PDB file of C-alpha atoms and ligand atoms in Angstrom:
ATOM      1  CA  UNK E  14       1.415  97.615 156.909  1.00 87.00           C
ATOM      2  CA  UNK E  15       5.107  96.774 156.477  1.00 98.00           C
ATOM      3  CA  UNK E  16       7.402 100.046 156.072  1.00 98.00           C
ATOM      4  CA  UNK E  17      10.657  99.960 153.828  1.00 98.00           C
ATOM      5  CA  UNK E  18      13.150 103.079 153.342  1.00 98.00           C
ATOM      6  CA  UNK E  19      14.717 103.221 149.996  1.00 99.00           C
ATOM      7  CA  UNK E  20      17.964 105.653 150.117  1.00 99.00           C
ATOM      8  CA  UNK E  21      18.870 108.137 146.602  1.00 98.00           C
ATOM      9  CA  UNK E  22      14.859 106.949 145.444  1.00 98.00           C
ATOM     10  CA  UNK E  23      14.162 110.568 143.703  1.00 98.00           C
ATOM     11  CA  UNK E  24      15.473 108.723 140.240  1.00 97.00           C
ATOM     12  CA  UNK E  25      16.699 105.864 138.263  1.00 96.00           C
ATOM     13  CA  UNK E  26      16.998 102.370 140.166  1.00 97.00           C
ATOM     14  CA  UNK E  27      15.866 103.599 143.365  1.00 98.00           C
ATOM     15  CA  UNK E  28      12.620 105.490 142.547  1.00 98.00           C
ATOM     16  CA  UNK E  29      11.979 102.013 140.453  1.00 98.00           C
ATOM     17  CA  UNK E  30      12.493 100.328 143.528  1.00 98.00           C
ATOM     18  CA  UNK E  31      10.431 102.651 145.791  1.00 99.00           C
ATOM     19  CA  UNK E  32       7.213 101.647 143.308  1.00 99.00           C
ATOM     20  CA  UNK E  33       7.850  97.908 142.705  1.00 98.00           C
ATOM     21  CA  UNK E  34       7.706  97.815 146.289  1.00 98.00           C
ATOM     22  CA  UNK E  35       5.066 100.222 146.787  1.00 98.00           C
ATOM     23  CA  UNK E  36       3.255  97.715 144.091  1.00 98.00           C
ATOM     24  CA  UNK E  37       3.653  94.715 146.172  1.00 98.00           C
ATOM     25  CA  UNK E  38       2.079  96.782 149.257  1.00 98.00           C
ATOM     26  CA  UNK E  39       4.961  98.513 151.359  1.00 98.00           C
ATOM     27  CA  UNK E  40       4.334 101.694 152.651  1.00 98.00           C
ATOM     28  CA  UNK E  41       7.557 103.718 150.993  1.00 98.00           C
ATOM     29  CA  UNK E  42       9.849 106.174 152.834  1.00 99.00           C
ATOM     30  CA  UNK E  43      11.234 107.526 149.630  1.00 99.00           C
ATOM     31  CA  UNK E  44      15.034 109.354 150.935  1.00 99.00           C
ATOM     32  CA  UNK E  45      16.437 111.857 148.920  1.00 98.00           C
ATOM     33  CA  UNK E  46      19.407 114.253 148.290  1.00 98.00           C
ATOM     34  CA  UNK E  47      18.942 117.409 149.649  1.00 98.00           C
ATOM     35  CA  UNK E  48      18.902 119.728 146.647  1.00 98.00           C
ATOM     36  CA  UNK E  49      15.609 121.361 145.536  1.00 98.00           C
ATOM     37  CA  UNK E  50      15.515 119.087 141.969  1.00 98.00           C
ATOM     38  CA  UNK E  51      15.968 115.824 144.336  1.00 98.00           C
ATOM     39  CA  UNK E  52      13.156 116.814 146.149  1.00 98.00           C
ATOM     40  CA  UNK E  53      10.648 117.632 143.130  1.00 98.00           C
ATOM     41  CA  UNK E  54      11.256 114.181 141.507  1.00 98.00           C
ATOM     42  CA  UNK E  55      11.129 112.241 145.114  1.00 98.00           C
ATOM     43  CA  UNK E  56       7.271 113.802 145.221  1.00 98.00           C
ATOM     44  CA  UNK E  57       6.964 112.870 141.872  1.00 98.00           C
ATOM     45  CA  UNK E  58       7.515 109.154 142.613  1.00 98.00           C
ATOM     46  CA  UNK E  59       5.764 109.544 146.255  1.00 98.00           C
ATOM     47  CA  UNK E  60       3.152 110.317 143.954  1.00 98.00           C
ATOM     48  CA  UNK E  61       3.143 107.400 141.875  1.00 98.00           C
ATOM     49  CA  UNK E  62       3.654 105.154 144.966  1.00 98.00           C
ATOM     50  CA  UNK E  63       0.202 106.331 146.489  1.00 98.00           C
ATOM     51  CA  UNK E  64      -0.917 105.569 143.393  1.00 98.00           C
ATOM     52  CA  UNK E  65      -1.238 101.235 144.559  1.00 98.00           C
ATOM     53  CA  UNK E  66      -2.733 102.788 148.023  1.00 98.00           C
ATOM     54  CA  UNK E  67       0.256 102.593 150.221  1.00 98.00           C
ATOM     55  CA  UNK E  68       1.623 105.176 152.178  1.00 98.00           C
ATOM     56  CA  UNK E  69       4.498 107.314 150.888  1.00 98.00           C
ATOM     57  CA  UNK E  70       6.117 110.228 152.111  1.00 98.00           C
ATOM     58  CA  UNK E  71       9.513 111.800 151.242  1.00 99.00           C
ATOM     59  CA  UNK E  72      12.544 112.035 153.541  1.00 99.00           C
ATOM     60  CA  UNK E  73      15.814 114.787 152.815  1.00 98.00           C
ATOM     61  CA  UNK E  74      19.007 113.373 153.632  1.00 99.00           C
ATOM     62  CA  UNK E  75      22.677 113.236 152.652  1.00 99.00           C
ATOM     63  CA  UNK E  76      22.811 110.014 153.541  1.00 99.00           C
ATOM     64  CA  UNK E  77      26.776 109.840 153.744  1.00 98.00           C
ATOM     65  CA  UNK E  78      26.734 112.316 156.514  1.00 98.00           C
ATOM     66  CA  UNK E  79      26.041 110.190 160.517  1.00 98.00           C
ATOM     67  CA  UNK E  80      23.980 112.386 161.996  1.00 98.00           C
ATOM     68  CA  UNK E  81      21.288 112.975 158.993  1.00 98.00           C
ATOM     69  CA  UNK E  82      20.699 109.263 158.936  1.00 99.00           C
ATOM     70  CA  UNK E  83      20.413 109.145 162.517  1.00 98.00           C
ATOM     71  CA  UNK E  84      17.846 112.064 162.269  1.00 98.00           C
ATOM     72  CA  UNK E  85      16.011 110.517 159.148  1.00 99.00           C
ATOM     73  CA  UNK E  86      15.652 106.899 160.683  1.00 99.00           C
ATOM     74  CA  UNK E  87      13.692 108.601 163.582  1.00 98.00           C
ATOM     75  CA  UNK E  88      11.518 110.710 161.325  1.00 98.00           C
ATOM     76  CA  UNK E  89      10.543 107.336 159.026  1.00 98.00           C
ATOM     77  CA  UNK E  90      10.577 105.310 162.281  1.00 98.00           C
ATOM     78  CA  UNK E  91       8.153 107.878 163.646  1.00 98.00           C
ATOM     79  CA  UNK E  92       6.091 108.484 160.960  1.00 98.00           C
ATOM     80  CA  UNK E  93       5.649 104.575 159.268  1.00 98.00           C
ATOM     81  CA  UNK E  94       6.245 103.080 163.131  1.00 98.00           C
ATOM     82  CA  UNK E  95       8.403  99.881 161.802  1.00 98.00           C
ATOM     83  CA  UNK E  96      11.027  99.922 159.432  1.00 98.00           C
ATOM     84  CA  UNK E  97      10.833  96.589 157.989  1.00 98.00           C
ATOM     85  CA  UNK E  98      13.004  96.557 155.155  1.00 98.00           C
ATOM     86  CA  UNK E  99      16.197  98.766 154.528  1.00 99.00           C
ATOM     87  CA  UNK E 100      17.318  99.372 150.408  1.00 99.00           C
ATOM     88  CA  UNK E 101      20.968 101.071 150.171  1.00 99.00           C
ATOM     89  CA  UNK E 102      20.588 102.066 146.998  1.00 98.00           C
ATOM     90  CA  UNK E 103      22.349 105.991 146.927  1.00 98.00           C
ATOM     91  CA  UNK E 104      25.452 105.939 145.030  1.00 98.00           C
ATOM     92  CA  UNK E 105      27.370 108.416 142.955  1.00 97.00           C
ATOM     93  CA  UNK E 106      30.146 108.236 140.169  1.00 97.00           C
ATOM     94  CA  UNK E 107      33.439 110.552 139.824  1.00 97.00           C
ATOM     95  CA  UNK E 108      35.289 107.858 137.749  1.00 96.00           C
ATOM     96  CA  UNK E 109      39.279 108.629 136.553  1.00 96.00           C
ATOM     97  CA  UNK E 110      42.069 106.166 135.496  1.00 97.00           C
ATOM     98  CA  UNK E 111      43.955 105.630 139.242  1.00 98.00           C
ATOM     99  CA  UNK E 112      46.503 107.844 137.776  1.00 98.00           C
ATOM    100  CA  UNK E 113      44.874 110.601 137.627  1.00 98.00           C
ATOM    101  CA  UNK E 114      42.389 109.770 140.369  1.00 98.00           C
ATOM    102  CA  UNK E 115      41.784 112.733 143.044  1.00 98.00           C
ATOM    103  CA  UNK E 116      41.899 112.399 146.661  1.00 98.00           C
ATOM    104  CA  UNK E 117      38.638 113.773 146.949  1.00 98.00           C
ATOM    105  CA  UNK E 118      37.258 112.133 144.038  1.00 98.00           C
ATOM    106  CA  UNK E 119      37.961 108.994 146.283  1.00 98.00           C
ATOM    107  CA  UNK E 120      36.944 110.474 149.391  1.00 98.00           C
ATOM    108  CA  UNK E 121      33.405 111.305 147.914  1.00 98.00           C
ATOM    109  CA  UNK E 122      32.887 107.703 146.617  1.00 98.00           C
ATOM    110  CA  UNK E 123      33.642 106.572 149.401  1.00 98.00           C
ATOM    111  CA  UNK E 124      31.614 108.372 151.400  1.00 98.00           C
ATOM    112  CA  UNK E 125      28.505 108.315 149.692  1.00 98.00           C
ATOM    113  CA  UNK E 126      28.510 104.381 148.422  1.00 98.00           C
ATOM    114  CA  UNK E 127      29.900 103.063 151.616  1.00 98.00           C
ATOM    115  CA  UNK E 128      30.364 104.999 154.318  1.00 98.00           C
ATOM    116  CA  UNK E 129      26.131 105.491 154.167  1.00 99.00           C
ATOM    117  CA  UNK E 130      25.765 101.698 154.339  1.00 99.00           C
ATOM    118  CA  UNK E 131      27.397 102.142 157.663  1.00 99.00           C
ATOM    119  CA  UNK E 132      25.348 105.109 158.410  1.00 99.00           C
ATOM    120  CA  UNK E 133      22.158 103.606 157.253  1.00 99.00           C
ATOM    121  CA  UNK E 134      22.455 100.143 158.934  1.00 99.00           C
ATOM    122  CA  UNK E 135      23.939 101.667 162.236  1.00 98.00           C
ATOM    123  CA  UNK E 136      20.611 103.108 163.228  1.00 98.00           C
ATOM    124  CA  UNK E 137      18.200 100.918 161.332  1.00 99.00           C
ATOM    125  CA  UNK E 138      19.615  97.365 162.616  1.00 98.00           C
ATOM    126  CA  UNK E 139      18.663  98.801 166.224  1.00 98.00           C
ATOM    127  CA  UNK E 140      15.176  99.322 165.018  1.00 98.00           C
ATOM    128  CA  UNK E 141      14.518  96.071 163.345  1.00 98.00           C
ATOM    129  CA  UNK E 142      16.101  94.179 166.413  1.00 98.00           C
ATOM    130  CA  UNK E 143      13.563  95.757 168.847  1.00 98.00           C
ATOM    131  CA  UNK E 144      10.669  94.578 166.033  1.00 98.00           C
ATOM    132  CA  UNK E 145      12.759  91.134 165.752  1.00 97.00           C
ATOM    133  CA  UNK E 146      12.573  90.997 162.024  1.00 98.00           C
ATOM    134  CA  UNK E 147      13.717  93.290 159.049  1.00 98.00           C
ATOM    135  CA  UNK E 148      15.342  92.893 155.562  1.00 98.00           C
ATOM    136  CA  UNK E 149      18.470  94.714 154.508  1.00 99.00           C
ATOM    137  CA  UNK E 150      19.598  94.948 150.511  1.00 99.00           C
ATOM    138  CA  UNK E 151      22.341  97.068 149.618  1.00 99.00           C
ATOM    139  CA  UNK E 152      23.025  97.850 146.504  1.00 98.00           C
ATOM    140  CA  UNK E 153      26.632  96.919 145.024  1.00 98.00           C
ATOM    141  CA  UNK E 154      27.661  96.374 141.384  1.00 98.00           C
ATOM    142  CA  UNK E 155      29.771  94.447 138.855  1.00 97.00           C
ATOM    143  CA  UNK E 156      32.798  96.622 139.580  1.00 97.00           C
ATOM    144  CA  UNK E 157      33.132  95.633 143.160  1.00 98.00           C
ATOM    145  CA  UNK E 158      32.994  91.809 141.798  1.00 97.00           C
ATOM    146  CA  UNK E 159      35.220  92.246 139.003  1.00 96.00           C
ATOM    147  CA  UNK E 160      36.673  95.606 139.444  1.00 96.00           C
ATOM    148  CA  UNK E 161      36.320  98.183 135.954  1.00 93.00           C
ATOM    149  CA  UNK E 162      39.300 100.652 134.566  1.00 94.00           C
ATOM    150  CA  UNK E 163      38.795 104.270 135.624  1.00 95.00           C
ATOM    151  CA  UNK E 164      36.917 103.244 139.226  1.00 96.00           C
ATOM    152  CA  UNK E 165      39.198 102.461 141.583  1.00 98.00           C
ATOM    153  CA  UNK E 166      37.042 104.403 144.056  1.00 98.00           C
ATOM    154  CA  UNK E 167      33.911 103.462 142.928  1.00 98.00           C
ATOM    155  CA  UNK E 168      35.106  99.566 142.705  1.00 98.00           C
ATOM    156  CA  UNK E 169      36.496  99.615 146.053  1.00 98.00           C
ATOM    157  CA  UNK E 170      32.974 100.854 147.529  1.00 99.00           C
ATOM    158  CA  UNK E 171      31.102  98.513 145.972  1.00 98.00           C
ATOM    159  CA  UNK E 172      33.522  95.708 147.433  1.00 98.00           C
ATOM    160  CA  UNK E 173      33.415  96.763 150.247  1.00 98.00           C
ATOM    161  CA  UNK E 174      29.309  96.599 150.836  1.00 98.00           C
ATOM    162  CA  UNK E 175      29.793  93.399 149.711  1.00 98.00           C
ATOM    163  CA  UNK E 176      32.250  92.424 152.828  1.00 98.00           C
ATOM    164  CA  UNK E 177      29.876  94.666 154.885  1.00 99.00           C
ATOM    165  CA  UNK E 178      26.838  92.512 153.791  1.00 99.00           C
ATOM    166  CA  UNK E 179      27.756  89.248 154.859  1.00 99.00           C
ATOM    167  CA  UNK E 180      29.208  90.255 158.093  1.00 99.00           C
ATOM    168  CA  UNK E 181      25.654  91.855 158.978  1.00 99.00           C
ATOM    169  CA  UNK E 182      24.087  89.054 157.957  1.00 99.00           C
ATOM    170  CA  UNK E 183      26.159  87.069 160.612  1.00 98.00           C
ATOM    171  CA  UNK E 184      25.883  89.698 163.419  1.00 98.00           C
ATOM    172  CA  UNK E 185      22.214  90.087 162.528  1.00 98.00           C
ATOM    173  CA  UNK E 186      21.409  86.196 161.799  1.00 98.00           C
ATOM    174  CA  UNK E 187      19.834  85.607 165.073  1.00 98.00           C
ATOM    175  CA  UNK E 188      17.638  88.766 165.404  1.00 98.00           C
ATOM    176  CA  UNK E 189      15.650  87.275 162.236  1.00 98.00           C
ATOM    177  CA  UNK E 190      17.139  90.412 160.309  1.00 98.00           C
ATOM    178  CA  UNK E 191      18.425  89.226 156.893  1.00 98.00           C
ATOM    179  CA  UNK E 192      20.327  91.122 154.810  1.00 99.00           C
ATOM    180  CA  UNK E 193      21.688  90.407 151.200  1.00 99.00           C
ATOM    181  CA  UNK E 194      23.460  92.506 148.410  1.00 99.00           C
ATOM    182  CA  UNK E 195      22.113  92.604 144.752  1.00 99.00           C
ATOM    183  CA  UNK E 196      25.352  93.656 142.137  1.00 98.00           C
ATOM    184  CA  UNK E 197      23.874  94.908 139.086  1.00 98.00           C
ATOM    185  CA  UNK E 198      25.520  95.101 135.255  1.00 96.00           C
ATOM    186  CA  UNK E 199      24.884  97.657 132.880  1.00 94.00           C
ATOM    187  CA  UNK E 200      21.474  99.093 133.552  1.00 95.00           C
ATOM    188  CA  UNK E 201      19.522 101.958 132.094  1.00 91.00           C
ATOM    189  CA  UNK E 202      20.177 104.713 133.829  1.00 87.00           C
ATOM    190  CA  UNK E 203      20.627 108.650 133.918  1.00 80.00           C
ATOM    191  CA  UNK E 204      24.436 106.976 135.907  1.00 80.00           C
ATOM    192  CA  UNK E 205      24.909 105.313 132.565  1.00 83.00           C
ATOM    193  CA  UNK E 206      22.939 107.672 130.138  1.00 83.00           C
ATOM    194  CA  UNK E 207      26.303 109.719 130.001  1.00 83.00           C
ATOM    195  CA  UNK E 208      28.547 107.271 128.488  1.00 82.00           C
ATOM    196  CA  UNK E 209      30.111 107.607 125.207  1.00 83.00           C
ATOM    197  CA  UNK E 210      27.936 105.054 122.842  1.00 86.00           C
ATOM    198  CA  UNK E 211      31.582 103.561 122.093  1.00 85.00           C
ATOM    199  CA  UNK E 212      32.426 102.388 125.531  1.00 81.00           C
ATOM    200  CA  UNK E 213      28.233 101.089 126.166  1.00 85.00           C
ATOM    201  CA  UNK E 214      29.060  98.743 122.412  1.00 85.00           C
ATOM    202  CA  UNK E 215      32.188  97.852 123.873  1.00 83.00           C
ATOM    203  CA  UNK E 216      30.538  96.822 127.611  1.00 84.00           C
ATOM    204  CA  UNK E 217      27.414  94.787 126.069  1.00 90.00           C
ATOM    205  CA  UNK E 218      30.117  92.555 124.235  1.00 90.00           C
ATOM    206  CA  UNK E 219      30.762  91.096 126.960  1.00 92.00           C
ATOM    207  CA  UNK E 220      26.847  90.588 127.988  1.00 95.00           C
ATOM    208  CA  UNK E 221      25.240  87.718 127.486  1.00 96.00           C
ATOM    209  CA  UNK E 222      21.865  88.665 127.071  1.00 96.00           C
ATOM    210  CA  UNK E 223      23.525  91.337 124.738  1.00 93.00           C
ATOM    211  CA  UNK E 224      21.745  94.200 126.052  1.00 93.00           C
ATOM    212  CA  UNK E 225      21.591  96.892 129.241  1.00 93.00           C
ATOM    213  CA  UNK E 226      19.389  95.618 132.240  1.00 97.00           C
ATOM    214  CA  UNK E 227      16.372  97.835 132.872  1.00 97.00           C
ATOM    215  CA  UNK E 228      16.016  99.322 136.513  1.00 98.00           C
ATOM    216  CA  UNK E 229      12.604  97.167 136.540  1.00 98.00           C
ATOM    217  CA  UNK E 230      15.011  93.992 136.820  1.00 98.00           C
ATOM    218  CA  UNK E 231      16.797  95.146 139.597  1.00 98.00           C
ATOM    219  CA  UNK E 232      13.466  95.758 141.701  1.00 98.00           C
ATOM    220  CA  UNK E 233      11.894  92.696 141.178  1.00 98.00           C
ATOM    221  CA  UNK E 234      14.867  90.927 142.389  1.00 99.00           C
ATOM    222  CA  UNK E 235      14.955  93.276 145.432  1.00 99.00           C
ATOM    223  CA  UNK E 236      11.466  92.764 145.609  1.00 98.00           C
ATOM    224  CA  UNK E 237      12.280  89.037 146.204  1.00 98.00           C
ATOM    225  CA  UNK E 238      14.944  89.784 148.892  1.00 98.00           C
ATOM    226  CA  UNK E 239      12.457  91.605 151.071  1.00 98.00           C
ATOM    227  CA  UNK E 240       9.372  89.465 150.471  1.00 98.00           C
ATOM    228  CA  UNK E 241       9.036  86.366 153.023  1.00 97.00           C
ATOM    229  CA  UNK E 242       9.693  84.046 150.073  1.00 98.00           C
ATOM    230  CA  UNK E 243      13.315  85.056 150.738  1.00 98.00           C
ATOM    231  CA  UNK E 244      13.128  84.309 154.427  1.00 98.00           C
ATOM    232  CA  UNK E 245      16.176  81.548 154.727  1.00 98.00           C
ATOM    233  CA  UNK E 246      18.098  83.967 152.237  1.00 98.00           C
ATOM    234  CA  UNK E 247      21.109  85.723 153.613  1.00 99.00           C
ATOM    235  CA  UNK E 248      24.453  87.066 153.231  1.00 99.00           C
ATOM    236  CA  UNK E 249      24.518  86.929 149.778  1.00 98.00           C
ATOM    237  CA  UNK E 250      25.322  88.817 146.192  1.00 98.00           C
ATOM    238  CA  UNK E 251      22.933  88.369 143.962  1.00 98.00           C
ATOM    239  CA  UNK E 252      24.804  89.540 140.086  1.00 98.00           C
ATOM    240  CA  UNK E 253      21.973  90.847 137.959  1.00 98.00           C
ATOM    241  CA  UNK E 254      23.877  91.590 134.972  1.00 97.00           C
ATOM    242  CA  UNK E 255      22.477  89.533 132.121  1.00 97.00           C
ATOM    243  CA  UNK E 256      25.309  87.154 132.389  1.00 97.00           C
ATOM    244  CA  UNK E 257      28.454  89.250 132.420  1.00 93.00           C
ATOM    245  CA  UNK E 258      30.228  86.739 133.855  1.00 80.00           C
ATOM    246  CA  UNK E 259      29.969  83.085 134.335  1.00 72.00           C
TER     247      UNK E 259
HETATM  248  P1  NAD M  10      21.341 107.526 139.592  1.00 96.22           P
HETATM  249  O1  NAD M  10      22.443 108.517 139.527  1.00 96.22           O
HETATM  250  O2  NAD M  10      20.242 107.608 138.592  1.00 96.22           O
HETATM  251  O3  NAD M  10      20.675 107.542 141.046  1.00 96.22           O
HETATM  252  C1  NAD M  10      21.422 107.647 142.211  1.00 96.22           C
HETATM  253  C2  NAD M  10      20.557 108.265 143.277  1.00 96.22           C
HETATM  254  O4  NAD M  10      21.331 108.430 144.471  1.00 96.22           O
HETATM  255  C3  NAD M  10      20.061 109.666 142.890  1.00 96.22           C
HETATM  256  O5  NAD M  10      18.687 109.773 143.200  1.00 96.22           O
HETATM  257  C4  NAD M  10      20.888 110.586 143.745  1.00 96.22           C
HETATM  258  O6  NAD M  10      20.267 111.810 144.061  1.00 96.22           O
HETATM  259  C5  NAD M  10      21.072 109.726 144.990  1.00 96.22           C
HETATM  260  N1  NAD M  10      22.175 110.190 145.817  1.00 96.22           N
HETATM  261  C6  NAD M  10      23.444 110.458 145.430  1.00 96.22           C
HETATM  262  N2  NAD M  10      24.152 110.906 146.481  1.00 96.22           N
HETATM  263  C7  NAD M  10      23.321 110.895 147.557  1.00 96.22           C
HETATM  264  C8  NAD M  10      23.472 111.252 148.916  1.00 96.22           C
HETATM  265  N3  NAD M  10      24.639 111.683 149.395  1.00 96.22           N
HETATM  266  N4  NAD M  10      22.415 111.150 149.732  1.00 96.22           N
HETATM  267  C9  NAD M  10      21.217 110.704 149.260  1.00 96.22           C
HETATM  268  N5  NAD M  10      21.013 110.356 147.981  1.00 96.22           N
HETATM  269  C10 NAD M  10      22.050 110.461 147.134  1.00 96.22           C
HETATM  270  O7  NAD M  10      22.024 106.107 139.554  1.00 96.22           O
HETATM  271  P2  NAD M  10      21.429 104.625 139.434  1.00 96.22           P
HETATM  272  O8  NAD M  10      22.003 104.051 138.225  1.00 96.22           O
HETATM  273  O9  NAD M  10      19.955 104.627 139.646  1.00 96.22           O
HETATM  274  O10 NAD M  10      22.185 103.957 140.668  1.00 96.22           O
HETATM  275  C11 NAD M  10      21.532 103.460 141.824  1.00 96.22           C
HETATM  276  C12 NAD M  10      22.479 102.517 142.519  1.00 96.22           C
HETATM  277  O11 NAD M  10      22.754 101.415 141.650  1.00 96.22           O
HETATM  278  C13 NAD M  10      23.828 103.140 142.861  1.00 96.22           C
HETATM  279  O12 NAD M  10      24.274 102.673 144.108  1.00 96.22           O
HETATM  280  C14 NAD M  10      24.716 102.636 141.751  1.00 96.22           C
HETATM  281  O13 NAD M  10      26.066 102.614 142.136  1.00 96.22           O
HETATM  282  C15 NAD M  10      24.149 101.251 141.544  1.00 96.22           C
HETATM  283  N6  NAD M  10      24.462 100.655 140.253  1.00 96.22           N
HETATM  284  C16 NAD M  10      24.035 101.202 139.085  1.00 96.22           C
HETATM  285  C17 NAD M  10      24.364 100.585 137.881  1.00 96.22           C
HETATM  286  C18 NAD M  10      23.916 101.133 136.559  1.00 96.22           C
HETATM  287  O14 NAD M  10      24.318 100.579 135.529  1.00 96.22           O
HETATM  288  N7  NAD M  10      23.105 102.169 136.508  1.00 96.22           N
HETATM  289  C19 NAD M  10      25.143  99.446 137.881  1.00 96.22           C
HETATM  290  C20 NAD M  10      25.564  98.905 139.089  1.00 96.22           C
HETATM  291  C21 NAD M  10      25.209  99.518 140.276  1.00 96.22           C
END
């Protein structure tokens, strides 16, 4: 059975990607932060990934720091025997005007949005070379399209897995790996769950559809990038933001 490893899958878009793709019959290596509530809710939707009879099992790993992601892809490469299909979906938030953005408030954006995109793909493209095939989505956003006030950091990471993206896609082409970015809009989230209701009014304005995405339309369109019907699919951004921008 095909294996895919979903990174920061204990909640929100990633545990909804771990089961849509659990539901279309991957085995799931479900990665987590390594904090004691991380790990509760990745067994939670381990759980409810067994639950369509695949295999799924939980992996701890910061995954902005090298040598954990070297250490995890061996575990999940161990323990599924193919990693087939590669989800960067971890990603945090410290947003500030640039003003009165910190240095480290950068650095950790950085860090854990793109520098574990690098991490991730260093020591998974190796792996999917030897099985000459594999899938790679990573998972950008609106703000590194169009950039957003008050995340410069988070903006510039999201860019910057977009440049990262295609030139995988080129290095990879001819090892049959794909690999393709999705950049979703405003979507339902415990990421967005914390914004004032003023500023979410003020962000579906300029939404088409008029309302926040669900994390369900994210996965099916990552389900699509993994599945063989996306086979001659690569290097691209797919915007799933119910027409932000057009
Ligand atoms: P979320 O905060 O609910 O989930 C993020 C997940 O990443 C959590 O499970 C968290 O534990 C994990 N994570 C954070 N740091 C990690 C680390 N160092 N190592 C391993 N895991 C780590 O957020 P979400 O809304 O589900 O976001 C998922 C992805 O989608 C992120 O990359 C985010 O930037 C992107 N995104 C979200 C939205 C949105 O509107 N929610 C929009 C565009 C892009």
């Amino acid at each position: 059975m095909a294996a895919v490893l979903v990174t920061g899958a204990s909640q929100g878009i990633g545990a909804c990607i771990a089961k849509r793709l659990a539901k279309d019959g991957f085995d799931v290596a479900i990665n987590h932060y390594p904090s004691e509530s991380d790990r509760e809710k990745a067994l939670a939707v381990a759980e409810e990934c067994r639950a369509f009879g695949v295999r799924a099992e939980i992996f701890s790993a910061d995954v902005s720091k090298f040598a954990e992601c070297e250490d995890m892809v061996k575990t999940v490469k161990e323990t599924f025997g193919s990693i087939d299909a590669l989800v960067n979906n971890a990603g945090i938030t410290r947003d500030n005007l640039m003003a009165r953005m910190k240095e480290e408030d950068y650095d950790a954006v950085i860090a854990v949005n793109q520098k574990s995109v690098y991490n991730m793909m260093k020591f998974v493209c190796p792996v999917m070379m030897k099985q000459k095939h594999g899938s790679i989505v990573n998972v950008s956003s609106v703000a590194g399209l169009y950039g957003n006030p008050g995340q410069v950091n988070y903006s510039a990471s999201k860019a910057a897995i977009i440049g990262m993206t295609k030139t995988v896609a080129k290095e990879y082409g001819r090892k049959n790996i794909t690999c393709n970015a999705v950049a979703p809009g405003f979507i339902h989230t415990p990421m967005t769950d914390v914004l004032s209701e003023d500023l979410k009014a003020k962000m579906l304005d300029a939404v088409a559809l008029r309302r926040y995405g669900e994390p369900e339309e994210i996965a099916s369109v990552v389900s699509f990038l993994v599945s063989e019907d996306a086979s001659y699919v690569t290097g691209q951004v797919i915007e799933i933001s119910g027409g932000l921008s057009m």
